[in-house]
Amino acid sequence: MGIDLITKRIEKANAKMDKRGLNNLLFYKAEAREFITHIPESTRVNNTFLMFPDPWPKHKHHKRRLIQPSFLELLAKKTRSTGHLFFRTDHTPYFEWTLELLEQSSFWHLVDQTIPFEHSSYFQDLLPEFNTCSACVSH
Ligand SMILES: C[S@@+](CC[C@H](N)C(=O)[O-])C[C@H]1O[C@@H](n2cnc3c(N)ncnc32)[C@H](O)[C@@H]1O
């Protein structure tokens, strides 16, 4: 399942899915926090991949970053006990921000796990470099 706020990104993902004849994917236009909040109690997420979320570089905009203590708590509560969070960004300050919040979090712990299903994307291919970290739900 893939989520983005922008209709065009969802349409492009659907077009690529159709072109490749894939039938186990679902792309949904949604705000990430809102979407996760409404995951029903009977359903739990396995892995979450946050790929190049907007870094909001200005200090006064840091509160708009998706990775916040409250977001990490919400996501952990919606994730299976064996689930992971994978985070990737080309923005080093956002990477450090995320590492720090994960280190401090009582809901996640950092693990040394490579991202499964590694595949480049249009956006990723434009970037000279990026960083990835992964975390496991804490019990
Ligand atoms: C830099 S682009 C990366 C796109 C894609 N994830 C990739 O890796 O190619 C950041 C994307 O995050 C989406 N986005 C930003 N805030 C979001 C939110 N709160 N919920 C869902 N999508 C969001 C934007 O619409 C934008 O398409």
JSON list of C-alpha atoms and ligand atoms in Angstrom, two decimals:
[
{"chain": "A", "resi": 1, "resn": "MET", "atom": "CA", "xyz": [0.00, 0.00, 0.00]},
{"chain": "A", "resi": 2, "resn": "GLY", "atom": "CA", "xyz": [1.38, 3.39, -0.99]},
{"chain": "A", "resi": 3, "resn": "ILE", "atom": "CA", "xyz": [0.24, 6.75, 0.32]},
{"chain": "A", "resi": 4, "resn": "ASP", "atom": "CA", "xyz": [0.86, 10.28, -0.91]},
{"chain": "A", "resi": 5, "resn": "LEU", "atom": "CA", "xyz": [-0.96, 13.59, -0.65]},
{"chain": "A", "resi": 6, "resn": "ILE", "atom": "CA", "xyz": [-0.62, 14.39, -4.35]},
{"chain": "A", "resi": 7, "resn": "THR", "atom": "CA", "xyz": [-3.17, 12.98, -6.80]},
{"chain": "A", "resi": 8, "resn": "LYS", "atom": "CA", "xyz": [-0.69, 12.93, -9.68]},
{"chain": "A", "resi": 9, "resn": "ARG", "atom": "CA", "xyz": [1.72, 10.70, -7.76]},
{"chain": "A", "resi": 10, "resn": "ILE", "atom": "CA", "xyz": [-1.08, 8.23, -7.07]},
{"chain": "A", "resi": 11, "resn": "GLU", "atom": "CA", "xyz": [-2.14, 8.25, -10.71]},
{"chain": "A", "resi": 12, "resn": "LYS", "atom": "CA", "xyz": [1.45, 7.61, -11.83]},
{"chain": "A", "resi": 13, "resn": "ALA", "atom": "CA", "xyz": [1.85, 4.76, -9.36]},
{"chain": "A", "resi": 14, "resn": "ASN", "atom": "CA", "xyz": [-1.41, 3.22, -10.59]},
{"chain": "A", "resi": 15, "resn": "ALA", "atom": "CA", "xyz": [-0.26, 3.54, -14.22]},
{"chain": "A", "resi": 16, "resn": "LYS", "atom": "CA", "xyz": [3.03, 1.78, -13.42]},
{"chain": "A", "resi": 17, "resn": "MET", "atom": "CA", "xyz": [1.17, -0.94, -11.53]},
{"chain": "A", "resi": 18, "resn": "ASP", "atom": "CA", "xyz": [-1.15, -1.55, -14.51]},
{"chain": "A", "resi": 19, "resn": "LYS", "atom": "CA", "xyz": [1.77, -1.54, -16.97]},
{"chain": "A", "resi": 20, "resn": "ARG", "atom": "CA", "xyz": [3.52, -4.25, -14.94]},
{"chain": "A", "resi": 21, "resn": "GLY", "atom": "CA", "xyz": [0.34, -6.27, -14.40]},
{"chain": "A", "resi": 22, "resn": "LEU", "atom": "CA", "xyz": [0.70, -6.17, -10.60]},
{"chain": "A", "resi": 23, "resn": "ASN", "atom": "CA", "xyz": [-2.39, -6.96, -8.57]},
{"chain": "A", "resi": 24, "resn": "ASN", "atom": "CA", "xyz": [-1.26, -6.88, -4.94]},
{"chain": "A", "resi": 25, "resn": "LEU", "atom": "CA", "xyz": [-0.79, -3.12, -4.61]},
{"chain": "A", "resi": 26, "resn": "LEU", "atom": "CA", "xyz": [-3.05, -0.29, -3.58]},
{"chain": "A", "resi": 27, "resn": "PHE", "atom": "CA", "xyz": [-2.22, 3.38, -3.88]},
{"chain": "A", "resi": 28, "resn": "TYR", "atom": "CA", "xyz": [-4.21, 5.85, -1.88]},
{"chain": "A", "resi": 29, "resn": "LYS", "atom": "CA", "xyz": [-4.33, 9.64, -1.76]},
{"chain": "A", "resi": 30, "resn": "ALA", "atom": "CA", "xyz": [-4.17, 10.43, 1.96]},
{"chain": "A", "resi": 31, "resn": "GLU", "atom": "CA", "xyz": [-2.40, 12.36, 4.65]},
{"chain": "A", "resi": 32, "resn": "ALA", "atom": "CA", "xyz": [-0.11, 9.88, 6.40]},
{"chain": "A", "resi": 33, "resn": "ARG", "atom": "CA", "xyz": [-1.06, 10.65, 10.04]},
{"chain": "A", "resi": 34, "resn": "GLU", "atom": "CA", "xyz": [-4.74, 10.69, 9.23]},
{"chain": "A", "resi": 35, "resn": "PHE", "atom": "CA", "xyz": [-4.47, 7.41, 7.34]},
{"chain": "A", "resi": 36, "resn": "ILE", "atom": "CA", "xyz": [-2.57, 5.67, 10.15]},
{"chain": "A", "resi": 37, "resn": "THR", "atom": "CA", "xyz": [-4.96, 7.02, 12.79]},
{"chain": "A", "resi": 38, "resn": "HIS", "atom": "CA", "xyz": [-7.87, 5.36, 10.97]},
{"chain": "A", "resi": 39, "resn": "ILE", "atom": "CA", "xyz": [-6.32, 1.90, 10.60]},
{"chain": "A", "resi": 40, "resn": "PRO", "atom": "CA", "xyz": [-8.94, -0.31, 12.28]},
{"chain": "A", "resi": 41, "resn": "GLU", "atom": "CA", "xyz": [-8.16, -2.11, 15.53]},
{"chain": "A", "resi": 42, "resn": "SER", "atom": "CA", "xyz": [-8.38, -5.48, 13.75]},
{"chain": "A", "resi": 43, "resn": "THR", "atom": "CA", "xyz": [-5.56, -4.53, 11.38]},
{"chain": "A", "resi": 44, "resn": "ARG", "atom": "CA", "xyz": [-1.87, -4.09, 12.08]},
{"chain": "A", "resi": 45, "resn": "VAL", "atom": "CA", "xyz": [0.87, -2.79, 9.80]},
{"chain": "A", "resi": 46, "resn": "ASN", "atom": "CA", "xyz": [3.86, -4.98, 9.08]},
{"chain": "A", "resi": 47, "resn": "ASN", "atom": "CA", "xyz": [6.53, -2.68, 7.61]},
{"chain": "A", "resi": 48, "resn": "THR", "atom": "CA", "xyz": [6.35, 1.06, 7.00]},
{"chain": "A", "resi": 49, "resn": "PHE", "atom": "CA", "xyz": [8.64, 2.72, 4.47]},
{"chain": "A", "resi": 50, "resn": "LEU", "atom": "CA", "xyz": [8.98, 6.49, 4.76]},
{"chain": "A", "resi": 51, "resn": "MET", "atom": "CA", "xyz": [10.73, 7.37, 1.54]},
{"chain": "A", "resi": 52, "resn": "PHE", "atom": "CA", "xyz": [12.08, 10.91, 1.23]},
{"chain": "A", "resi": 53, "resn": "PRO", "atom": "CA", "xyz": [9.42, 12.68, 3.30]},
{"chain": "A", "resi": 54, "resn": "ASP", "atom": "CA", "xyz": [9.50, 16.47, 3.00]},
{"chain": "A", "resi": 55, "resn": "PRO", "atom": "CA", "xyz": [12.43, 17.67, 5.18]},
{"chain": "A", "resi": 56, "resn": "TRP", "atom": "CA", "xyz": [11.04, 21.10, 6.12]},
{"chain": "A", "resi": 57, "resn": "PRO", "atom": "CA", "xyz": [14.60, 22.51, 6.49]},
{"chain": "A", "resi": 58, "resn": "LYS", "atom": "CA", "xyz": [13.75, 25.83, 8.21]},
{"chain": "A", "resi": 59, "resn": "HIS", "atom": "CA", "xyz": [13.80, 25.62, 12.00]},
{"chain": "A", "resi": 60, "resn": "LYS", "atom": "CA", "xyz": [10.39, 27.27, 12.33]},
{"chain": "A", "resi": 61, "resn": "HIS", "atom": "CA", "xyz": [8.93, 24.51, 10.07]},
{"chain": "A", "resi": 62, "resn": "HIS", "atom": "CA", "xyz": [10.40, 21.51, 11.93]},
{"chain": "A", "resi": 63, "resn": "LYS", "atom": "CA", "xyz": [7.04, 20.97, 13.60]},
{"chain": "A", "resi": 64, "resn": "ARG", "atom": "CA", "xyz": [5.67, 20.09, 10.13]},
{"chain": "A", "resi": 65, "resn": "ARG", "atom": "CA", "xyz": [8.03, 17.12, 9.77]},
{"chain": "A", "resi": 66, "resn": "LEU", "atom": "CA", "xyz": [6.23, 13.81, 9.69]},
{"chain": "A", "resi": 67, "resn": "ILE", "atom": "CA", "xyz": [8.65, 12.27, 12.19]},
{"chain": "A", "resi": 68, "resn": "GLN", "atom": "CA", "xyz": [7.60, 13.58, 15.60]},
{"chain": "A", "resi": 69, "resn": "PRO", "atom": "CA", "xyz": [7.37, 11.77, 18.97]},
{"chain": "A", "resi": 70, "resn": "SER", "atom": "CA", "xyz": [3.56, 11.63, 18.65]},
{"chain": "A", "resi": 71, "resn": "PHE", "atom": "CA", "xyz": [3.79, 10.17, 15.12]},
{"chain": "A", "resi": 72, "resn": "LEU", "atom": "CA", "xyz": [6.26, 7.50, 16.27]},
{"chain": "A", "resi": 73, "resn": "GLU", "atom": "CA", "xyz": [3.95, 6.53, 19.13]},
{"chain": "A", "resi": 74, "resn": "LEU", "atom": "CA", "xyz": [0.90, 6.38, 16.83]},
{"chain": "A", "resi": 75, "resn": "LEU", "atom": "CA", "xyz": [2.71, 4.28, 14.22]},
{"chain": "A", "resi": 76, "resn": "ALA", "atom": "CA", "xyz": [4.15, 1.89, 16.82]},
{"chain": "A", "resi": 77, "resn": "LYS", "atom": "CA", "xyz": [0.68, 1.26, 18.25]},
{"chain": "A", "resi": 78, "resn": "LYS", "atom": "CA", "xyz": [-0.60, 0.39, 14.76]},
{"chain": "A", "resi": 79, "resn": "THR", "atom": "CA", "xyz": [2.37, -1.86, 13.94]},
{"chain": "A", "resi": 80, "resn": "ARG", "atom": "CA", "xyz": [2.73, -5.62, 14.52]},
{"chain": "A", "resi": 81, "resn": "SER", "atom": "CA", "xyz": [5.17, -6.69, 17.21]},
{"chain": "A", "resi": 82, "resn": "THR", "atom": "CA", "xyz": [7.50, -7.97, 14.44]},
{"chain": "A", "resi": 83, "resn": "GLY", "atom": "CA", "xyz": [7.08, -4.82, 12.34]},
{"chain": "A", "resi": 84, "resn": "HIS", "atom": "CA", "xyz": [9.69, -2.35, 11.19]},
{"chain": "A", "resi": 85, "resn": "LEU", "atom": "CA", "xyz": [9.96, 1.27, 10.24]},
{"chain": "A", "resi": 86, "resn": "PHE", "atom": "CA", "xyz": [12.34, 2.13, 7.39]},
{"chain": "A", "resi": 87, "resn": "PHE", "atom": "CA", "xyz": [13.20, 5.79, 6.91]},
{"chain": "A", "resi": 88, "resn": "ARG", "atom": "CA", "xyz": [15.16, 7.23, 3.97]},
{"chain": "A", "resi": 89, "resn": "THR", "atom": "CA", "xyz": [16.13, 10.82, 3.26]},
{"chain": "A", "resi": 90, "resn": "ASP", "atom": "CA", "xyz": [18.71, 12.81, 1.32]},
{"chain": "A", "resi": 91, "resn": "HIS", "atom": "CA", "xyz": [18.51, 15.59, 3.93]},
{"chain": "A", "resi": 92, "resn": "THR", "atom": "CA", "xyz": [21.20, 14.93, 6.57]},
{"chain": "A", "resi": 93, "resn": "PRO", "atom": "CA", "xyz": [19.67, 17.14, 9.32]},
{"chain": "A", "resi": 94, "resn": "TYR", "atom": "CA", "xyz": [16.34, 15.30, 8.94]},
{"chain": "A", "resi": 95, "resn": "PHE", "atom": "CA", "xyz": [18.18, 11.97, 9.11]},
{"chain": "A", "resi": 96, "resn": "GLU", "atom": "CA", "xyz": [19.89, 13.05, 12.36]},
{"chain": "A", "resi": 97, "resn": "TRP", "atom": "CA", "xyz": [16.57, 14.34, 13.73]},
{"chain": "A", "resi": 98, "resn": "THR", "atom": "CA", "xyz": [14.96, 10.96, 13.07]},
{"chain": "A", "resi": 99, "resn": "LEU", "atom": "CA", "xyz": [17.87, 8.96, 14.56]},
{"chain": "A", "resi": 100, "resn": "GLU", "atom": "CA", "xyz": [17.69, 11.10, 17.71]},
{"chain": "A", "resi": 101, "resn": "LEU", "atom": "CA", "xyz": [13.92, 10.70, 18.09]},
{"chain": "A", "resi": 102, "resn": "LEU", "atom": "CA", "xyz": [14.16, 6.94, 17.51]},
{"chain": "A", "resi": 103, "resn": "GLU", "atom": "CA", "xyz": [16.99, 6.66, 20.06]},
{"chain": "A", "resi": 104, "resn": "GLN", "atom": "CA", "xyz": [14.87, 8.55, 22.62]},
{"chain": "A", "resi": 105, "resn": "SER", "atom": "CA", "xyz": [11.64, 6.72, 21.81]},
{"chain": "A", "resi": 106, "resn": "SER", "atom": "CA", "xyz": [10.26, 4.12, 24.18]},
{"chain": "A", "resi": 107, "resn": "PHE", "atom": "CA", "xyz": [8.13, 2.77, 21.28]},
{"chain": "A", "resi": 108, "resn": "TRP", "atom": "CA", "xyz": [10.93, 1.95, 18.81]},
{"chain": "A", "resi": 109, "resn": "HIS", "atom": "CA", "xyz": [14.54, 0.83, 18.89]},
{"chain": "A", "resi": 110, "resn": "LEU", "atom": "CA", "xyz": [17.05, 1.23, 16.10]},
{"chain": "A", "resi": 111, "resn": "VAL", "atom": "CA", "xyz": [18.14, -1.95, 14.35]},
{"chain": "A", "resi": 112, "resn": "ASP", "atom": "CA", "xyz": [20.73, -2.71, 11.71]},
{"chain": "A", "resi": 113, "resn": "GLN", "atom": "CA", "xyz": [18.42, -4.05, 9.03]},
{"chain": "A", "resi": 114, "resn": "THR", "atom": "CA", "xyz": [18.70, -3.36, 5.34]},
{"chain": "A", "resi": 115, "resn": "ILE", "atom": "CA", "xyz": [15.60, -2.23, 3.54]},
{"chain": "A", "resi": 116, "resn": "PRO", "atom": "CA", "xyz": [13.78, -5.17, 1.90]},
{"chain": "A", "resi": 117, "resn": "PHE", "atom": "CA", "xyz": [12.54, -4.97, -1.71]},
{"chain": "A", "resi": 118, "resn": "GLU", "atom": "CA", "xyz": [15.29, -2.44, -2.47]},
{"chain": "A", "resi": 119, "resn": "HIS", "atom": "CA", "xyz": [14.48, -0.70, -5.72]},
{"chain": "A", "resi": 120, "resn": "SER", "atom": "CA", "xyz": [15.33, 2.74, -7.01]},
{"chain": "A", "resi": 121, "resn": "SER", "atom": "CA", "xyz": [12.63, 5.24, -7.81]},
{"chain": "A", "resi": 122, "resn": "TYR", "atom": "CA", "xyz": [12.40, 8.21, -10.14]},
{"chain": "A", "resi": 123, "resn": "PHE", "atom": "CA", "xyz": [12.99, 10.58, -7.23]},
{"chain": "A", "resi": 124, "resn": "GLN", "atom": "CA", "xyz": [15.80, 8.54, -5.67]},
{"chain": "A", "resi": 125, "resn": "ASP", "atom": "CA", "xyz": [17.64, 8.34, -8.98]},
{"chain": "A", "resi": 126, "resn": "LEU", "atom": "CA", "xyz": [17.84, 12.14, -9.07]},
{"chain": "A", "resi": 127, "resn": "LEU", "atom": "CA", "xyz": [19.74, 12.26, -5.76]},
{"chain": "A", "resi": 128, "resn": "PRO", "atom": "CA", "xyz": [23.51, 12.07, -5.34]},
{"chain": "A", "resi": 129, "resn": "GLU", "atom": "CA", "xyz": [23.22, 10.42, -1.91]},
{"chain": "A", "resi": 130, "resn": "PHE", "atom": "CA", "xyz": [20.82, 9.53, 0.86]},
{"chain": "A", "resi": 131, "resn": "ASN", "atom": "CA", "xyz": [20.71, 7.80, 4.27]},
{"chain": "A", "resi": 132, "resn": "THR", "atom": "CA", "xyz": [18.49, 5.01, 5.56]},
{"chain": "A", "resi": 133, "resn": "CYS", "atom": "CA", "xyz": [17.75, 3.82, 9.07]},
{"chain": "A", "resi": 134, "resn": "SER", "atom": "CA", "xyz": [15.48, 1.13, 10.42]},
{"chain": "A", "resi": 135, "resn": "ALA", "atom": "CA", "xyz": [13.74, 0.53, 13.71]},
{"chain": "A", "resi": 136, "resn": "CYS", "atom": "CA", "xyz": [11.77, -2.26, 15.35]},
{"chain": "A", "resi": 137, "resn": "VAL", "atom": "CA", "xyz": [8.77, -1.88, 17.63]},
{"chain": "A", "resi": 138, "resn": "SER", "atom": "CA", "xyz": [9.76, -2.08, 21.31]},
{"chain": "A", "resi": 139, "resn": "HIS", "atom": "CA", "xyz": [7.78, -4.54, 23.44]},
{"chain": "B", "resi": 1, "resn": "LIG", "atom": "C1", "xyz": [10.19, 14.31, -1.82]},
{"chain": "B", "resi": 1, "resn": "LIG", "atom": "S1", "xyz": [8.67, 13.58, -2.27]},
{"chain": "B", "resi": 1, "resn": "LIG", "atom": "C2", "xyz": [9.06, 11.83, -2.24]},
{"chain": "B", "resi": 1, "resn": "LIG", "atom": "C3", "xyz": [8.06, 11.02, -3.04]},
{"chain": "B", "resi": 1, "resn": "LIG", "atom": "C4", "xyz": [8.19, 9.50, -2.94]},
{"chain": "B", "resi": 1, "resn": "LIG", "atom": "N1", "xyz": [7.98, 9.05, -1.57]},
{"chain": "B", "resi": 1, "resn": "LIG", "atom": "C5", "xyz": [9.51, 9.00, -3.46]},
{"chain": "B", "resi": 1, "resn": "LIG", "atom": "O1", "xyz": [10.30, 8.49, -2.67]},
{"chain": "B", "resi": 1, "resn": "LIG", "atom": "O2", "xyz": [9.75, 9.09, -4.67]},
{"chain": "B", "resi": 1, "resn": "LIG", "atom": "C6", "xyz": [7.76, 13.82, -0.77]},
{"chain": "B", "resi": 1, "resn": "LIG", "atom": "C7", "xyz": [6.33, 13.39, -0.92]},
{"chain": "B", "resi": 1, "resn": "LIG", "atom": "O3", "xyz": [5.73, 13.35, 0.37]},
{"chain": "B", "resi": 1, "resn": "LIG", "atom": "C8", "xyz": [4.36, 13.66, 0.21]},
{"chain": "B", "resi": 1, "resn": "LIG", "atom": "N2", "xyz": [3.86, 14.07, 1.53]},
{"chain": "B", "resi": 1, "resn": "LIG", "atom": "C9", "xyz": [4.29, 15.12, 2.25]},
{"chain": "B", "resi": 1, "resn": "LIG", "atom": "N3", "xyz": [3.65, 15.15, 3.43]},
{"chain": "B", "resi": 1, "resn": "LIG", "atom": "C10", "xyz": [2.80, 14.11, 3.44]},
{"chain": "B", "resi": 1, "resn": "LIG", "atom": "C11", "xyz": [1.85, 13.63, 4.39]},
{"chain": "B", "resi": 1, "resn": "LIG", "atom": "N4", "xyz": [1.67, 14.25, 5.54]},
{"chain": "B", "resi": 1, "resn": "LIG", "atom": "N5", "xyz": [1.15, 12.53, 4.07]},
{"chain": "B", "resi": 1, "resn": "LIG", "atom": "C12", "xyz": [1.33, 11.89, 2.88]},
{"chain": "B", "resi": 1, "resn": "LIG", "atom": "N6", "xyz": [2.22, 12.30, 1.95]},
{"chain": "B", "resi": 1, "resn": "LIG", "atom": "C13", "xyz": [2.94, 13.40, 2.23]},
{"chain": "B", "resi": 1, "resn": "LIG", "atom": "C14", "xyz": [4.36, 14.77, -0.81]},
{"chain": "B", "resi": 1, "resn": "LIG", "atom": "O4", "xyz": [3.11, 14.88, -1.45]},
{"chain": "B", "resi": 1, "resn": "LIG", "atom": "C15", "xyz": [5.47, 14.33, -1.75]},
{"chain": "B", "resi": 1, "resn": "LIG", "atom": "O5", "xyz": [4.97, 13.63, -2.87]}
]
